[in-house]
Amino acid sequence: MYYFYDYYYYYYYYYYYYYYYYYYYYYYYYYYYYYFYYYYYYYYYYYYYYYYYYYYYYYYYYFYYYYYYYYYYYYYYYYYYYYYYYYSATTTSNTTTTTSTTTTTTTTTTTTTLLLLLLLLLQQQLPLLLLLLLLQLLLLLLLLLLLLLLLLLLLQLLLLLLLLLLQLLLLLLLLLLLLVLLLLLLLLILLLLLLLLLLLLLLLLLLLLLLLLLLLLLLLLLLLLLIILIQLILLLLFYFYYYYYYYYYYYYYYYYYYYYYYY
């Protein structure tokens, strides 16, 4: 019975240490591999951040998924080890005090190792979290810069709109001035037309007056001619009467004289 438990303890001891060192070197390899991977992607993200934001978000969610997957994997093996060594310690405590002491020491060492690994993992994740926080702050700054640029563009657009409105107002004022000038010009043309019409009417009136004066003069002339003609007729009548009377008088005078002397 002693040899059986001794063999069992010997087999269990070497199996446990083989399993422990296998996962120890696995975590050791994974730790250095993860640090290499982290620093590689740190500079890769630093370079990629200033050139492509789309890939930054892609790898950001990729790391987020990988972080939760890695912690799930770590806690799974942590509880597996805890359960396994607790079960081993409970089983071997009934056999010998030496086995119980060794198991307790091994469990304490494993727990300490796992706590150290947990601290290392937290230390590893802290730069990544700081980097993500820094990237988020830079993204926020870029968004603020974009917002400022958009505000500047909006102000420029408003200034251009105001300039266009001022130009439209000036154009409308010029059009109103042109319309006023055109109206004034039309009024002047109408006044000139009225003046010309008045002058034409005055000329027509003068012409009518001249015609009337001419008619009056013609009438006067005709009247004078008539008077002269009447005077001439009267003179002729007078002359004819005078000569006729004298002829008749002398004729009868000589006739009577001759007759008187004759008889």
mmCIF file of C-alpha atoms in Angstrom:
data_model
loop_
_atom_site.group_PDB
_atom_site.id
_atom_site.type_symbol
_atom_site.label_atom_id
_atom_site.label_comp_id
_atom_site.label_asym_id
_atom_site.label_seq_id
_atom_site.Cartn_x
_atom_site.Cartn_y
_atom_site.Cartn_z
ATOM 1 C CA MET A 1 0.000 0.000 0.000
ATOM 2 C CA TYR A 2 2.847 2.374 0.773
ATOM 3 C CA TYR A 3 4.522 1.615 -2.524
ATOM 4 C CA PHE A 4 1.261 2.145 -4.332
ATOM 5 C CA TYR A 5 0.784 5.606 -2.798
ATOM 6 C CA ASP A 6 4.425 6.388 -3.337
ATOM 7 C CA TYR A 7 4.132 5.475 -6.995
ATOM 8 C CA TYR A 8 0.907 7.386 -7.261
ATOM 9 C CA TYR A 9 2.441 10.418 -5.606
ATOM 10 C CA TYR A 10 5.573 10.149 -7.803
ATOM 11 C CA TYR A 11 3.460 9.859 -10.952
ATOM 12 C CA TYR A 12 1.145 12.634 -9.851
ATOM 13 C CA TYR A 13 4.093 14.899 -8.894
ATOM 14 C CA TYR A 14 5.862 14.532 -12.255
ATOM 15 C CA TYR A 15 2.596 14.810 -14.172
ATOM 16 C CA TYR A 16 1.674 17.942 -12.269
ATOM 17 C CA TYR A 17 5.103 19.549 -12.726
ATOM 18 C CA TYR A 18 5.122 18.608 -16.407
ATOM 19 C CA TYR A 19 1.673 20.119 -16.824
ATOM 20 C CA TYR A 20 2.638 23.173 -14.763
ATOM 21 C CA TYR A 21 5.916 23.855 -16.650
ATOM 22 C CA TYR A 22 4.194 23.208 -19.948
ATOM 23 C CA TYR A 23 1.650 25.988 -19.217
ATOM 24 C CA TYR A 24 4.324 28.129 -17.595
ATOM 25 C CA TYR A 25 6.439 28.060 -20.765
ATOM 26 C CA TYR A 26 3.291 28.424 -22.827
ATOM 27 C CA TYR A 27 2.378 31.615 -20.920
ATOM 28 C CA TYR A 28 6.007 32.742 -21.026
ATOM 29 C CA TYR A 29 6.107 32.266 -24.802
ATOM 30 C CA TYR A 30 2.681 33.853 -25.134
ATOM 31 C CA TYR A 31 3.792 36.816 -22.991
ATOM 32 C CA TYR A 32 6.812 37.603 -25.190
ATOM 33 C CA TYR A 33 4.854 36.878 -28.323
ATOM 34 C CA TYR A 34 2.091 39.210 -27.104
ATOM 35 C CA TYR A 35 4.614 41.954 -26.277
ATOM 36 C CA PHE A 36 6.151 41.617 -29.701
ATOM 37 C CA TYR A 37 2.673 41.642 -31.267
ATOM 38 C CA TYR A 38 1.629 44.624 -29.122
ATOM 39 C CA TYR A 39 4.677 46.781 -29.926
ATOM 40 C CA TYR A 40 4.456 45.853 -33.581
ATOM 41 C CA TYR A 41 0.821 46.898 -33.738
ATOM 42 C CA TYR A 42 1.502 49.919 -31.539
ATOM 43 C CA TYR A 43 3.841 51.430 -34.142
ATOM 44 C CA TYR A 44 1.682 50.057 -36.883
ATOM 45 C CA TYR A 45 -1.388 51.823 -35.413
ATOM 46 C CA TYR A 46 0.634 54.950 -34.766
ATOM 47 C CA TYR A 47 1.590 55.054 -38.433
ATOM 48 C CA TYR A 48 -1.808 53.952 -39.638
ATOM 49 C CA TYR A 49 -3.638 56.458 -37.432
ATOM 50 C CA TYR A 50 -2.253 59.425 -39.354
ATOM 51 C CA TYR A 51 -3.070 57.901 -42.717
ATOM 52 C CA TYR A 52 -6.157 55.694 -42.537
ATOM 53 C CA TYR A 53 -8.915 56.021 -39.927
ATOM 54 C CA TYR A 54 -10.936 53.205 -41.311
ATOM 55 C CA TYR A 55 -8.263 50.641 -40.491
ATOM 56 C CA TYR A 56 -7.864 52.162 -37.033
ATOM 57 C CA TYR A 57 -11.491 51.448 -36.231
ATOM 58 C CA TYR A 58 -11.214 47.983 -37.735
ATOM 59 C CA TYR A 59 -8.211 47.062 -35.583
ATOM 60 C CA TYR A 60 -9.743 48.814 -32.596
ATOM 61 C CA TYR A 61 -12.715 46.429 -32.658
ATOM 62 C CA TYR A 62 -10.383 43.564 -33.463
ATOM 63 C CA PHE A 63 -8.342 44.279 -30.316
ATOM 64 C CA TYR A 64 -11.510 44.718 -28.322
ATOM 65 C CA TYR A 65 -12.698 41.294 -29.427
ATOM 66 C CA TYR A 66 -9.241 39.770 -28.869
ATOM 67 C CA TYR A 67 -9.012 41.332 -25.382
ATOM 68 C CA TYR A 68 -12.278 39.784 -24.229
ATOM 69 C CA TYR A 69 -11.429 36.447 -25.876
ATOM 70 C CA TYR A 70 -7.999 36.430 -24.186
ATOM 71 C CA TYR A 71 -9.465 37.186 -20.773
ATOM 72 C CA TYR A 72 -12.089 34.496 -21.225
ATOM 73 C CA TYR A 73 -9.346 32.025 -22.140
ATOM 74 C CA TYR A 74 -7.209 33.118 -19.135
ATOM 75 C CA TYR A 75 -10.035 32.866 -16.567
ATOM 76 C CA TYR A 76 -11.076 29.523 -17.980
ATOM 77 C CA TYR A 77 -7.598 28.064 -17.380
ATOM 78 C CA TYR A 78 -7.322 29.887 -14.043
ATOM 79 C CA TYR A 79 -10.467 28.246 -12.707
ATOM 80 C CA TYR A 80 -9.387 24.949 -14.273
ATOM 81 C CA TYR A 81 -6.089 25.087 -12.386
ATOM 82 C CA TYR A 82 -7.811 26.162 -9.192
ATOM 83 C CA TYR A 83 -10.320 23.333 -9.403
ATOM 84 C CA TYR A 84 -7.677 20.803 -10.403
ATOM 85 C CA TYR A 85 -5.221 21.649 -7.591
ATOM 86 C CA TYR A 86 -7.980 21.989 -5.031
ATOM 87 C CA TYR A 87 -9.258 18.546 -6.000
ATOM 88 C CA SER A 88 -5.711 17.144 -5.936
ATOM 89 C CA ALA A 89 -5.002 18.713 -2.559
ATOM 90 C CA THR A 90 -8.248 17.307 -1.109
ATOM 91 C CA THR A 91 -7.497 13.840 -2.470
ATOM 92 C CA THR A 92 -3.892 13.639 -1.294
ATOM 93 C CA SER A 93 -4.584 15.152 2.163
ATOM 94 C CA ASN A 94 -6.049 11.812 3.282
ATOM 95 C CA THR A 95 -2.869 9.899 2.347
ATOM 96 C CA THR A 96 0.119 11.618 3.877
ATOM 97 C CA THR A 97 0.989 14.878 5.546
ATOM 98 C CA THR A 98 3.950 15.295 3.181
ATOM 99 C CA THR A 99 1.756 15.058 0.127
ATOM 100 C CA SER A 100 -0.699 17.552 1.675
ATOM 101 C CA THR A 101 2.087 19.978 2.473
ATOM 102 C CA THR A 102 3.546 19.652 -1.026
ATOM 103 C CA THR A 103 0.142 20.115 -2.587
ATOM 104 C CA THR A 104 -0.576 23.179 -0.447
ATOM 105 C CA THR A 105 2.800 24.653 -1.327
ATOM 106 C CA THR A 106 2.252 23.909 -5.017
ATOM 107 C CA THR A 107 -1.248 25.425 -4.887
ATOM 108 C CA THR A 108 0.111 28.532 -3.192
ATOM 109 C CA THR A 109 2.898 28.772 -5.796
ATOM 110 C CA THR A 110 0.422 28.318 -8.614
ATOM 111 C CA THR A 111 -1.892 30.935 -7.177
ATOM 112 C CA THR A 112 1.010 33.350 -6.752
ATOM 113 C CA THR A 113 2.152 32.635 -10.310
ATOM 114 C CA LEU A 114 -1.327 33.169 -11.642
ATOM 115 C CA LEU A 115 -1.644 36.422 -9.695
ATOM 116 C CA LEU A 116 1.686 37.556 -11.128
ATOM 117 C CA LEU A 117 0.467 36.612 -14.591
ATOM 118 C CA LEU A 118 -2.719 38.577 -13.932
ATOM 119 C CA LEU A 119 -0.685 41.619 -12.890
ATOM 120 C CA LEU A 120 1.515 41.231 -15.967
ATOM 121 C CA LEU A 121 -1.532 41.011 -18.177
ATOM 122 C CA LEU A 122 -2.995 44.103 -16.561
ATOM 123 C CA GLN A 123 0.336 45.836 -17.008
ATOM 124 C CA GLN A 124 0.317 44.741 -20.629
ATOM 125 C CA GLN A 125 -3.209 45.971 -21.193
ATOM 126 C CA LEU A 126 -2.591 49.331 -19.489
ATOM 127 C CA PRO A 127 -0.491 50.787 -22.380
ATOM 128 C CA LEU A 128 -3.048 49.505 -24.841
ATOM 129 C CA LEU A 129 -5.850 51.187 -22.898
ATOM 130 C CA LEU A 130 -3.773 54.356 -22.674
ATOM 131 C CA LEU A 131 -3.114 54.165 -26.385
ATOM 132 C CA LEU A 132 -6.805 53.705 -27.102
ATOM 133 C CA LEU A 133 -7.611 56.621 -24.814
ATOM 134 C CA LEU A 134 -4.991 58.724 -26.577
ATOM 135 C CA LEU A 135 -6.379 57.750 -29.964
ATOM 136 C CA GLN A 136 -9.868 58.646 -28.820
ATOM 137 C CA LEU A 137 -8.630 62.026 -27.583
ATOM 138 C CA LEU A 138 -6.883 62.619 -30.898
ATOM 139 C CA LEU A 139 -10.031 61.637 -32.710
ATOM 140 C CA LEU A 140 -11.989 64.069 -30.534
ATOM 141 C CA LEU A 141 -9.473 66.813 -31.361
ATOM 142 C CA LEU A 142 -9.788 66.024 -35.033
ATOM 143 C CA LEU A 143 -13.560 66.170 -34.780
ATOM 144 C CA LEU A 144 -13.285 69.536 -33.027
ATOM 145 C CA LEU A 145 -10.957 70.764 -35.778
ATOM 146 C CA LEU A 146 -13.403 69.546 -38.383
ATOM 147 C CA LEU A 147 -16.181 71.322 -36.522
ATOM 148 C CA LEU A 148 -14.135 74.533 -36.491
ATOM 149 C CA LEU A 149 -13.425 74.148 -40.187
ATOM 150 C CA LEU A 150 -17.109 73.632 -40.862
ATOM 151 C CA LEU A 151 -17.919 76.726 -38.818
ATOM 152 C CA LEU A 152 -15.337 78.719 -40.774
ATOM 153 C CA LEU A 153 -16.800 77.458 -44.025
ATOM 154 C CA LEU A 154 -20.245 78.369 -42.796
ATOM 155 C CA LEU A 155 -19.053 81.874 -41.918
ATOM 156 C CA GLN A 156 -17.452 82.224 -45.333
ATOM 157 C CA LEU A 157 -20.660 81.082 -46.979
ATOM 158 C CA LEU A 158 -22.615 83.598 -44.915
ATOM 159 C CA LEU A 159 -20.194 86.353 -45.920
ATOM 160 C CA LEU A 160 -20.518 85.359 -49.563
ATOM 161 C CA LEU A 161 -24.271 85.335 -49.199
ATOM 162 C CA LEU A 162 -24.190 88.814 -47.659
ATOM 163 C CA LEU A 163 -21.959 90.047 -50.481
ATOM 164 C CA LEU A 164 -24.336 88.585 -53.028
ATOM 165 C CA LEU A 165 -27.264 90.237 -51.279
ATOM 166 C CA LEU A 166 -25.427 93.573 -51.272
ATOM 167 C CA GLN A 167 -24.637 93.190 -54.945
ATOM 168 C CA LEU A 168 -28.265 92.378 -55.655
ATOM 169 C CA LEU A 169 -29.357 95.435 -53.684
ATOM 170 C CA LEU A 170 -26.894 97.626 -55.595
ATOM 171 C CA LEU A 171 -28.133 96.176 -58.844
ATOM 172 C CA LEU A 172 -31.720 96.872 -57.843
ATOM 173 C CA LEU A 173 -30.787 100.426 -56.892
ATOM 174 C CA LEU A 174 -29.095 100.909 -60.251
ATOM 175 C CA LEU A 175 -32.158 99.537 -61.986
ATOM 176 C CA LEU A 176 -34.358 101.904 -60.000
ATOM 177 C CA LEU A 177 -32.084 104.793 -60.921
ATOM 178 C CA LEU A 178 -32.244 103.775 -64.547
ATOM 179 C CA LEU A 179 -36.004 103.560 -64.355
ATOM 180 C CA VAL A 180 -36.175 106.978 -62.732
ATOM 181 C CA LEU A 181 -33.873 108.386 -65.400
ATOM 182 C CA LEU A 182 -35.973 106.779 -68.088
ATOM 183 C CA LEU A 183 -39.109 108.239 -66.554
ATOM 184 C CA LEU A 184 -37.490 111.646 -66.398
ATOM 185 C CA LEU A 185 -36.394 111.291 -69.970
ATOM 186 C CA LEU A 186 -39.904 110.295 -70.988
ATOM 187 C CA LEU A 187 -41.270 113.279 -69.105
ATOM 188 C CA LEU A 188 -38.820 115.559 -70.858
ATOM 189 C CA ILE A 189 -39.765 114.067 -74.202
ATOM 190 C CA LEU A 190 -43.439 114.553 -73.384
ATOM 191 C CA LEU A 191 -42.765 118.146 -72.354
ATOM 192 C CA LEU A 192 -40.883 118.768 -75.561
ATOM 193 C CA LEU A 193 -43.715 117.248 -77.519
ATOM 194 C CA LEU A 194 -46.168 119.469 -75.691
ATOM 195 C CA LEU A 195 -43.994 122.476 -76.366
ATOM 196 C CA LEU A 196 -43.787 121.561 -80.027
ATOM 197 C CA LEU A 197 -47.529 121.118 -80.143
ATOM 198 C CA LEU A 198 -47.989 124.500 -78.495
ATOM 199 C CA LEU A 199 -45.596 126.055 -80.962
ATOM 200 C CA LEU A 200 -47.432 124.409 -83.775
ATOM 201 C CA LEU A 201 -50.717 125.697 -82.456
ATOM 202 C CA LEU A 202 -49.232 129.171 -82.120
ATOM 203 C CA LEU A 203 -47.958 129.000 -85.648
ATOM 204 C CA LEU A 204 -51.346 127.892 -86.846
ATOM 205 C CA LEU A 205 -52.935 130.751 -84.972
ATOM 206 C CA LEU A 206 -50.476 133.180 -86.483
ATOM 207 C CA LEU A 207 -51.150 131.783 -89.878
ATOM 208 C CA LEU A 208 -54.870 132.182 -89.346
ATOM 209 C CA LEU A 209 -54.341 135.715 -88.166
ATOM 210 C CA LEU A 210 -52.253 136.467 -91.209
ATOM 211 C CA LEU A 211 -54.907 134.989 -93.433
ATOM 212 C CA LEU A 212 -57.519 137.093 -91.719
ATOM 213 C CA LEU A 213 -55.376 140.164 -92.110
ATOM 214 C CA LEU A 214 -54.864 139.328 -95.714
ATOM 215 C CA LEU A 215 -58.569 138.921 -96.225
ATOM 216 C CA LEU A 216 -59.181 142.189 -94.488
ATOM 217 C CA LEU A 217 -56.614 143.864 -96.672
ATOM 218 C CA LEU A 218 -58.182 142.357 -99.734
ATOM 219 C CA LEU A 219 -61.552 143.528 -98.593
ATOM 220 C CA LEU A 220 -60.195 146.983 -97.966
ATOM 221 C CA LEU A 221 -58.545 146.952 -101.300
ATOM 222 C CA LEU A 222 -61.708 145.899 -102.988
ATOM 223 C CA LEU A 223 -63.587 148.538 -101.096
ATOM 224 C CA LEU A 224 -61.103 151.160 -102.190
ATOM 225 C CA LEU A 225 -61.309 149.949 -105.731
ATOM 226 C CA LEU A 226 -65.063 150.124 -105.540
ATOM 227 C CA ILE A 227 -64.923 153.615 -104.133
ATOM 228 C CA ILE A 228 -62.495 154.670 -106.810
ATOM 229 C CA LEU A 229 -64.674 153.096 -109.424
ATOM 230 C CA ILE A 230 -67.722 154.848 -108.060
ATOM 231 C CA GLN A 231 -65.806 158.112 -108.026
ATOM 232 C CA LEU A 232 -64.719 157.552 -111.580
ATOM 233 C CA ILE A 233 -68.239 156.787 -112.616
ATOM 234 C CA LEU A 234 -69.455 159.879 -110.860
ATOM 235 C CA LEU A 235 -66.759 161.940 -112.467
ATOM 236 C CA LEU A 236 -67.644 160.567 -115.811
ATOM 237 C CA LEU A 237 -71.239 161.239 -115.194
ATOM 238 C CA PHE A 238 -70.458 164.696 -114.050
ATOM 239 C CA TYR A 239 -68.221 165.283 -116.982
ATOM 240 C CA PHE A 240 -70.769 163.909 -119.383
ATOM 241 C CA TYR A 241 -73.494 165.960 -117.806
ATOM 242 C CA TYR A 242 -71.397 169.054 -117.790
ATOM 243 C CA TYR A 243 -70.461 168.801 -121.401
ATOM 244 C CA TYR A 244 -73.913 167.802 -122.399
ATOM 245 C CA TYR A 245 -75.414 170.696 -120.509
ATOM 246 C CA TYR A 246 -72.999 173.195 -121.959
ATOM 247 C CA TYR A 247 -73.435 171.837 -125.412
ATOM 248 C CA TYR A 248 -77.136 172.003 -125.069
ATOM 249 C CA TYR A 249 -76.960 175.494 -123.593
ATOM 250 C CA TYR A 250 -74.703 176.852 -126.266
ATOM 251 C CA TYR A 251 -76.642 175.167 -128.895
ATOM 252 C CA TYR A 252 -79.874 176.790 -127.762
ATOM 253 C CA TYR A 253 -78.127 180.043 -127.100
ATOM 254 C CA TYR A 254 -76.725 180.262 -130.553
ATOM 255 C CA TYR A 255 -79.926 179.060 -131.962
ATOM 256 C CA TYR A 256 -81.893 181.712 -130.225
ATOM 257 C CA TYR A 257 -79.326 184.314 -131.027
ATOM 258 C CA TYR A 258 -79.271 183.448 -134.615
ATOM 259 C CA TYR A 259 -82.932 183.262 -134.821
ATOM 260 C CA TYR A 260 -83.308 186.557 -133.132
ATOM 261 C CA TYR A 261 -80.979 188.315 -135.469
ATOM 262 C CA TYR A 262 -82.319 186.650 -138.373
ATOM 263 C CA TYR A 263 -85.758 187.732 -137.720
#
